[in-house]
mmCIF file of C-alpha atoms in Angstrom:
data_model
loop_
_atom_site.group_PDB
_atom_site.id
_atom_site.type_symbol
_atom_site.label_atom_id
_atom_site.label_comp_id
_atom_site.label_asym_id
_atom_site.label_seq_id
_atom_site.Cartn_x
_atom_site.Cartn_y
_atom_site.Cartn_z
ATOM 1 C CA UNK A 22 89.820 103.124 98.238
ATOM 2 C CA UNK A 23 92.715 105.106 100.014
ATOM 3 C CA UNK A 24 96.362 103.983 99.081
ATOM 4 C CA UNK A 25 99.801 105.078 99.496
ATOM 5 C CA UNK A 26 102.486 104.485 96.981
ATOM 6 C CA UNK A 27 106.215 105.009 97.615
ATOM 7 C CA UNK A 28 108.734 104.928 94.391
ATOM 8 C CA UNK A 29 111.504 103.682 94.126
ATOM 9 C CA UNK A 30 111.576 100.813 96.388
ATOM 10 C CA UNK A 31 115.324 101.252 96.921
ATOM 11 C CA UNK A 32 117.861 104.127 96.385
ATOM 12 C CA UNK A 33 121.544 104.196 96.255
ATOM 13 C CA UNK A 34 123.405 107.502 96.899
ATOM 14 C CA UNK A 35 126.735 108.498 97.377
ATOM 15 C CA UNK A 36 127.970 110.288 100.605
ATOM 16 C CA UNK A 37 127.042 114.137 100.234
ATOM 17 C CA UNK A 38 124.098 113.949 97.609
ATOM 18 C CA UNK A 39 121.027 115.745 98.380
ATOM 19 C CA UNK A 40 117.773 113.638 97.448
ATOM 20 C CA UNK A 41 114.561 113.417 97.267
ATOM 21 C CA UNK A 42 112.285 110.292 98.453
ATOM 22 C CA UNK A 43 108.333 110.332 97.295
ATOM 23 C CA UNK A 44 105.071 109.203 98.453
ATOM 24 C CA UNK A 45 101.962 108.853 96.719
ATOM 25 C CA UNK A 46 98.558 108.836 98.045
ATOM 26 C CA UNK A 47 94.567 108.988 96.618
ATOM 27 C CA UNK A 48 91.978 110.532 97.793
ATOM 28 C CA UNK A 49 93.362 114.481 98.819
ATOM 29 C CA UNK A 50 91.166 114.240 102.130
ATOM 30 C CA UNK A 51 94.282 113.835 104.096
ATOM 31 C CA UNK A 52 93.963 114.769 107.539
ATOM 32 C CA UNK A 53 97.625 114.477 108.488
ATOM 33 C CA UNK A 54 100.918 112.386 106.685
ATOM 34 C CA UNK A 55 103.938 111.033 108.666
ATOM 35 C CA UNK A 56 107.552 110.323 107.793
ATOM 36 C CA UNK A 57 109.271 107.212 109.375
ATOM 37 C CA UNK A 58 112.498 105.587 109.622
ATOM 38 C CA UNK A 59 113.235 101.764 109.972
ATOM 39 C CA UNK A 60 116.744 100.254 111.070
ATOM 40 C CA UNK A 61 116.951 96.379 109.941
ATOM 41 C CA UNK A 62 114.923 94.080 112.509
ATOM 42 C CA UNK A 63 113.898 97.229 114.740
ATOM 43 C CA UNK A 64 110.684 99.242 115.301
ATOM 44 C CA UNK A 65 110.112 103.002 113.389
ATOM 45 C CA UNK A 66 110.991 105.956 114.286
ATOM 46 C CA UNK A 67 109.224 109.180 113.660
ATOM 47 C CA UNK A 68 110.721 111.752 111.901
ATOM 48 C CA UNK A 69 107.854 114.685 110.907
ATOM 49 C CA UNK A 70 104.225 114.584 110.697
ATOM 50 C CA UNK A 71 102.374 117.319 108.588
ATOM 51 C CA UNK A 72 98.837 118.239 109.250
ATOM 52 C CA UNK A 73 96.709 118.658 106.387
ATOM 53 C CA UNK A 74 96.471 122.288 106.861
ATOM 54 C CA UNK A 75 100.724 122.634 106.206
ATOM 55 C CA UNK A 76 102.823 122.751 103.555
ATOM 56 C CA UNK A 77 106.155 121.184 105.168
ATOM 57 C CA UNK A 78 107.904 120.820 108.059
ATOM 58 C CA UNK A 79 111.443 120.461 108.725
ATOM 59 C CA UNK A 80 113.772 118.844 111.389
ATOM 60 C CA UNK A 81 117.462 118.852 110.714
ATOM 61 C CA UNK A 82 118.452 117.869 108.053
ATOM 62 C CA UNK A 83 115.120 116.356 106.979
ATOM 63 C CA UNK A 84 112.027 118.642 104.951
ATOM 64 C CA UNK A 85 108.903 117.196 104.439
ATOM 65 C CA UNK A 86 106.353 118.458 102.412
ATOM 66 C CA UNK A 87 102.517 118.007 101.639
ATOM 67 C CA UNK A 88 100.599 118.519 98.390
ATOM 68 C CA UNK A 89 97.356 117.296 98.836
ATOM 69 C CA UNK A 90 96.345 118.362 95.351
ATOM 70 C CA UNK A 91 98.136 116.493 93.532
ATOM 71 C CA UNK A 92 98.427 113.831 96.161
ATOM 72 C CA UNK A 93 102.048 113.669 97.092
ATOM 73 C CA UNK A 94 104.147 114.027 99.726
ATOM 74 C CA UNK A 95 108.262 114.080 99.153
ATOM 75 C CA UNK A 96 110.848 113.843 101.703
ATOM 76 C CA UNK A 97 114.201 116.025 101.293
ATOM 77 C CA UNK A 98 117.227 114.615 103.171
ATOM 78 C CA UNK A 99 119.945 117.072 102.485
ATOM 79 C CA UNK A 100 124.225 115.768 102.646
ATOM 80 C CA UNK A 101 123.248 112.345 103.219
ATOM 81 C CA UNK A 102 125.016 110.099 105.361
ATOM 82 C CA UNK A 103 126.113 106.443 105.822
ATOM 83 C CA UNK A 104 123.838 106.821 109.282
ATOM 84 C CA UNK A 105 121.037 107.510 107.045
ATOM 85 C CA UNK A 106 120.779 104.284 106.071
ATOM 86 C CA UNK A 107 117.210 102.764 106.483
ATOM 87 C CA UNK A 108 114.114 102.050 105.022
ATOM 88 C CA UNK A 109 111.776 105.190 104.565
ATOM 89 C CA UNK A 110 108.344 105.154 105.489
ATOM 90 C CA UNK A 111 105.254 107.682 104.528
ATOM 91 C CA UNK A 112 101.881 107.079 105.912
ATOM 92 C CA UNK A 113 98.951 108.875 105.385
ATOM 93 C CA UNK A 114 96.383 109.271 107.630
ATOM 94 C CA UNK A 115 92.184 109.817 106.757
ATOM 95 C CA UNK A 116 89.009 110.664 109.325
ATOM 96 C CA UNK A 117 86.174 110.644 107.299
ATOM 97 C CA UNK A 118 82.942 110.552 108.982
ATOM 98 C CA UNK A 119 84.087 108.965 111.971
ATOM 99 C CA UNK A 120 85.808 106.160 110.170
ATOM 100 C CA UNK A 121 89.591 105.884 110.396
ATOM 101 C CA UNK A 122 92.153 105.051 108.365
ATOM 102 C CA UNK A 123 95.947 105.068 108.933
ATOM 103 C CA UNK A 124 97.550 103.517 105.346
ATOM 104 C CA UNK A 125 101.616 102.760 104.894
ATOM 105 C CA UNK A 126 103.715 103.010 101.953
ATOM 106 C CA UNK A 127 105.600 99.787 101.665
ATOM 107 C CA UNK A 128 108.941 101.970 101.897
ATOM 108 C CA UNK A 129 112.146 103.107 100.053
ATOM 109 C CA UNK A 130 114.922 100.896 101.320
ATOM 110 C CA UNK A 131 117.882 103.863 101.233
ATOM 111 C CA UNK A 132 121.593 103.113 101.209
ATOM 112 C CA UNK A 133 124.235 106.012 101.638
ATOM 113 C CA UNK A 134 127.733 104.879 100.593
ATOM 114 C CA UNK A 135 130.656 105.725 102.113
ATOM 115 C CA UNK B 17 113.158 103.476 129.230
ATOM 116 C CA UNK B 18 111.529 102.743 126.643
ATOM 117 C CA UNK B 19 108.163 104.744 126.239
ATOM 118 C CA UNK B 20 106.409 101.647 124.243
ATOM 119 C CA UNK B 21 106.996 98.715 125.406
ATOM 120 C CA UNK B 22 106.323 95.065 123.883
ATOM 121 C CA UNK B 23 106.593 91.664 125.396
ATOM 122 C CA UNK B 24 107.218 89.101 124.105
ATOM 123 C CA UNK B 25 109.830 90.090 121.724
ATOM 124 C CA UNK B 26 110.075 86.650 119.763
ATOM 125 C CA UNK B 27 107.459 84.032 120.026
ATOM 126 C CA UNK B 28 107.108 80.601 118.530
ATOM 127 C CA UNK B 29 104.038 78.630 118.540
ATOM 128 C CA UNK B 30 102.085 76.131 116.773
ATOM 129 C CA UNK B 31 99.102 76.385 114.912
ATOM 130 C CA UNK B 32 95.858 76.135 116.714
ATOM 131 C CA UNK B 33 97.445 77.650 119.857
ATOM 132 C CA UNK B 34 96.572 80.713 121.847
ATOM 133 C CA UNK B 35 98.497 83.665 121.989
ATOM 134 C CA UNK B 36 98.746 87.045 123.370
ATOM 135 C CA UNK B 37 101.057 89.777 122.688
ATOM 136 C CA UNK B 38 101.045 92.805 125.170
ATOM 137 C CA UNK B 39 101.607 96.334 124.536
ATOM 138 C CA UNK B 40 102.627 99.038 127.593
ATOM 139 C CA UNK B 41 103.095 102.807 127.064
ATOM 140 C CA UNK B 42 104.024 104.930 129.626
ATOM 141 C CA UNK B 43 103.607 108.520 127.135
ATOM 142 C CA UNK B 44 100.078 109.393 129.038
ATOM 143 C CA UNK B 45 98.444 108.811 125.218
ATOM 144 C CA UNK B 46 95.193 107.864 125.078
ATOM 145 C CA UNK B 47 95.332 106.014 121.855
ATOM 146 C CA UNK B 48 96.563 102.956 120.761
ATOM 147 C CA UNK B 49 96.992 100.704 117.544
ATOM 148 C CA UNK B 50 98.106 97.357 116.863
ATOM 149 C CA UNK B 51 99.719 96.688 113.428
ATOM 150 C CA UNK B 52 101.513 93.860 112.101
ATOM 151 C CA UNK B 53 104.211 94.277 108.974
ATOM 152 C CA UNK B 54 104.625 91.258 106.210
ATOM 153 C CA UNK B 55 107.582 91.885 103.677
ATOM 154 C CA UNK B 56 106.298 93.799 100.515
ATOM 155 C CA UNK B 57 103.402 94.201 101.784
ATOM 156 C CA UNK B 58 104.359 97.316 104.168
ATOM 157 C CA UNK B 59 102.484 97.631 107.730
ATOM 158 C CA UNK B 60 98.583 97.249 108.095
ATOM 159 C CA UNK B 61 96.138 98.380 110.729
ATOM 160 C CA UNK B 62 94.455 95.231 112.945
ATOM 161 C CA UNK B 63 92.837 97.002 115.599
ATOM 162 C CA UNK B 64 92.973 100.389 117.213
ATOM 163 C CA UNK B 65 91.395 102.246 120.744
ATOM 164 C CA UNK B 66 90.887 106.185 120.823
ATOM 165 C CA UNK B 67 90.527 105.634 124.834
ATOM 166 C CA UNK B 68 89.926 102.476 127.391
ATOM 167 C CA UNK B 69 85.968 101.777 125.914
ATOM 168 C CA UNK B 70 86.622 102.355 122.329
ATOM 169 C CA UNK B 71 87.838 99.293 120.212
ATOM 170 C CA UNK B 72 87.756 99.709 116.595
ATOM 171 C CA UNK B 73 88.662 97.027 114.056
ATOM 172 C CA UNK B 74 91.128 97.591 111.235
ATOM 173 C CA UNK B 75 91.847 96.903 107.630
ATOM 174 C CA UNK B 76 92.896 93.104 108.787
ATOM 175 C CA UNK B 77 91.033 92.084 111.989
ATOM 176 C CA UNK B 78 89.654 88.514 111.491
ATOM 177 C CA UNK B 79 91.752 86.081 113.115
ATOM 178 C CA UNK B 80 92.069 88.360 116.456
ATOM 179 C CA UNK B 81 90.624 90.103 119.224
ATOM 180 C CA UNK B 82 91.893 92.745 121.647
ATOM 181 C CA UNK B 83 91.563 94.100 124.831
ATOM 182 C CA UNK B 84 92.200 97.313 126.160
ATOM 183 C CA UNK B 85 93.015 96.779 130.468
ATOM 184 C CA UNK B 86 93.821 100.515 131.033
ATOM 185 C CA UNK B 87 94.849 103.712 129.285
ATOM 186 C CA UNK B 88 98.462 102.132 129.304
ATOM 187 C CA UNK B 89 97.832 99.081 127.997
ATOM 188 C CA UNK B 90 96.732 97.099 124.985
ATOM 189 C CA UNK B 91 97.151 93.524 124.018
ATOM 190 C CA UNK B 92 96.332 91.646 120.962
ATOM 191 C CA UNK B 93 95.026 88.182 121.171
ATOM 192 C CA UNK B 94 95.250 85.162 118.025
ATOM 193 C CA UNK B 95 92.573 82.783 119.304
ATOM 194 C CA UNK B 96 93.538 79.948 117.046
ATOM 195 C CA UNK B 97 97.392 81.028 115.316
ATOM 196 C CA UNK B 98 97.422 79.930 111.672
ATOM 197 C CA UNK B 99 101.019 80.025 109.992
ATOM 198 C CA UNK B 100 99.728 82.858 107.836
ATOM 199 C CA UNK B 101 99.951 85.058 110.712
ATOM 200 C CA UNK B 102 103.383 84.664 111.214
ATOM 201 C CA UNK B 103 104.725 88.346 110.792
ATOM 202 C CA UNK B 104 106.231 91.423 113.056
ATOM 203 C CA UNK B 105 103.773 92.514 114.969
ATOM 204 C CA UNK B 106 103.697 96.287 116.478
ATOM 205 C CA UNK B 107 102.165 98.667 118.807
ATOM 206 C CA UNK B 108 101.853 102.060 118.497
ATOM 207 C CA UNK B 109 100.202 105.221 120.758
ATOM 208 C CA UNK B 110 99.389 108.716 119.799
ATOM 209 C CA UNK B 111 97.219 111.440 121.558
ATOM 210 C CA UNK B 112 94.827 113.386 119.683
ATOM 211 C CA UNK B 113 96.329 116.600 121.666
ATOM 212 C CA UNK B 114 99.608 116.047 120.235
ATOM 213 C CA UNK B 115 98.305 116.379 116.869
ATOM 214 C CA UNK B 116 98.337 112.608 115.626
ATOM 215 C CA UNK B 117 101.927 111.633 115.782
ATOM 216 C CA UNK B 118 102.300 107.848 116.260
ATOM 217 C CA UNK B 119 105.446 106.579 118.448
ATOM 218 C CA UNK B 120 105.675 102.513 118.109
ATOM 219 C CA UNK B 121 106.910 100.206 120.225
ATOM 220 C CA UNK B 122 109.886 97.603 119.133
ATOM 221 C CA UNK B 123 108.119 94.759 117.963
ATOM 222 C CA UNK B 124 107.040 91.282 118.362
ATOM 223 C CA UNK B 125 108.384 88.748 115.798
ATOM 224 C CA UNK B 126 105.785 85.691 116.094
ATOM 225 C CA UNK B 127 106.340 82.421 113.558
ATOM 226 C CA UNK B 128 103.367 80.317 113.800
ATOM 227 C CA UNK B 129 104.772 76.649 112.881
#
């Protein structure tokens, strides 16, 4: 059965700090993994998707990367901000045979203090 | 505007009572997904549509239906509301040219009394 893990469940950082927010998944069959955002009582935003054929991507100051051996995914937000502020998404997506699954991580709630 | 679109926004109802929630995208995508999120227990797949005559059920299906009226648009259906559906609900498109990226729509927040 396919599942996706994300650890911690909430984060507290200080203005500045680099860090580092994981996802977990089974089964390395991966055809693609995407990074959201979520603002309190709104919809997600997307912030990279990475096939299964990439290593990372990178948008700002946001890297994403993908190893499927191992089964993990990490996101990289570099001199956090208070406006980075959200809960954290990862979900990984499987097309196996024709069926299709599309599993979430129940999120890292991340607050950046001022 | 928006690209996703979701009406209603908020919805209260009673159990045993019809409802529909609609879903409008206006990104040319030919597939769409229906989702609804519970606290702790992150967001899980009800239904999705790869294009208008292809309706696939999800991980969490029973309890509703869908219909898909045109590439655009998607709605999900609760026959018969139960409280334990009570939850956000949201819609989401992607296109399998644009490599599988999902954009979702704001949400529905339905409480079935």
């Amino acid at each position: 059965k396919q599942e996706v893990t994300q650890i911690p469940a909430a984060l507290s950082v200080p203005e500045g700090e680099n860090l580092v927010l994981n996802c977990s998944f089974t089964d390395s069959a991966i055809y693609n993994l995407q990074w959201f955002r979520q603002d309190p009582g709104k919809g997600l935003t997307s912030l990279l998707l990475i096939q299964s054929s990439q290593r990372e991507q990178t948008s700002g100051r946001l890297n994403a990367s993908l190893d499927k051996s191992s089964g993990r995914s990490t996101l990289y937000i570099a001199a956090s901000q208070p406006g980075d502020s959200a809960t954290y998404l990862c979900a990984a997506h499987w097309d196996t045979s024709g069926t299709y699954k599309y599993i979430f991580g129940t999120g890292t709630r991340l607050k950046v203090l001022a | 505007d928006a690209d996703v679109t979701q009406t209603p926004r908020n919805r209260i109802t009673k159990t045993g009572k019809r409802i529909m929630l609609e879903c409008s995208q206006t990104k040319g995508h030919d597939r769409m997904y229906w989702y609804r999120q519970d606290p702790g227990l992150g967001l899980r797949l009800i239904y999705y549509s790869f294009d208008v005559k292809d309706i696939n059920k999800g991980e969490i299906s029973d309890g509703y239906s869908v219909s898909r009226q045109a590439q655009a648009k998607f709605s999900l259906s609760l026959e018969s509301a139960i409280p334990n559906q009570t939850a956000l609900y949201f819609c989401a498109t992607s296109s399998f040219a644009g490599g599988g990226t999902q954009y979702f729509g704001p949400g529905t927040r339905l409480t079935v009394l």
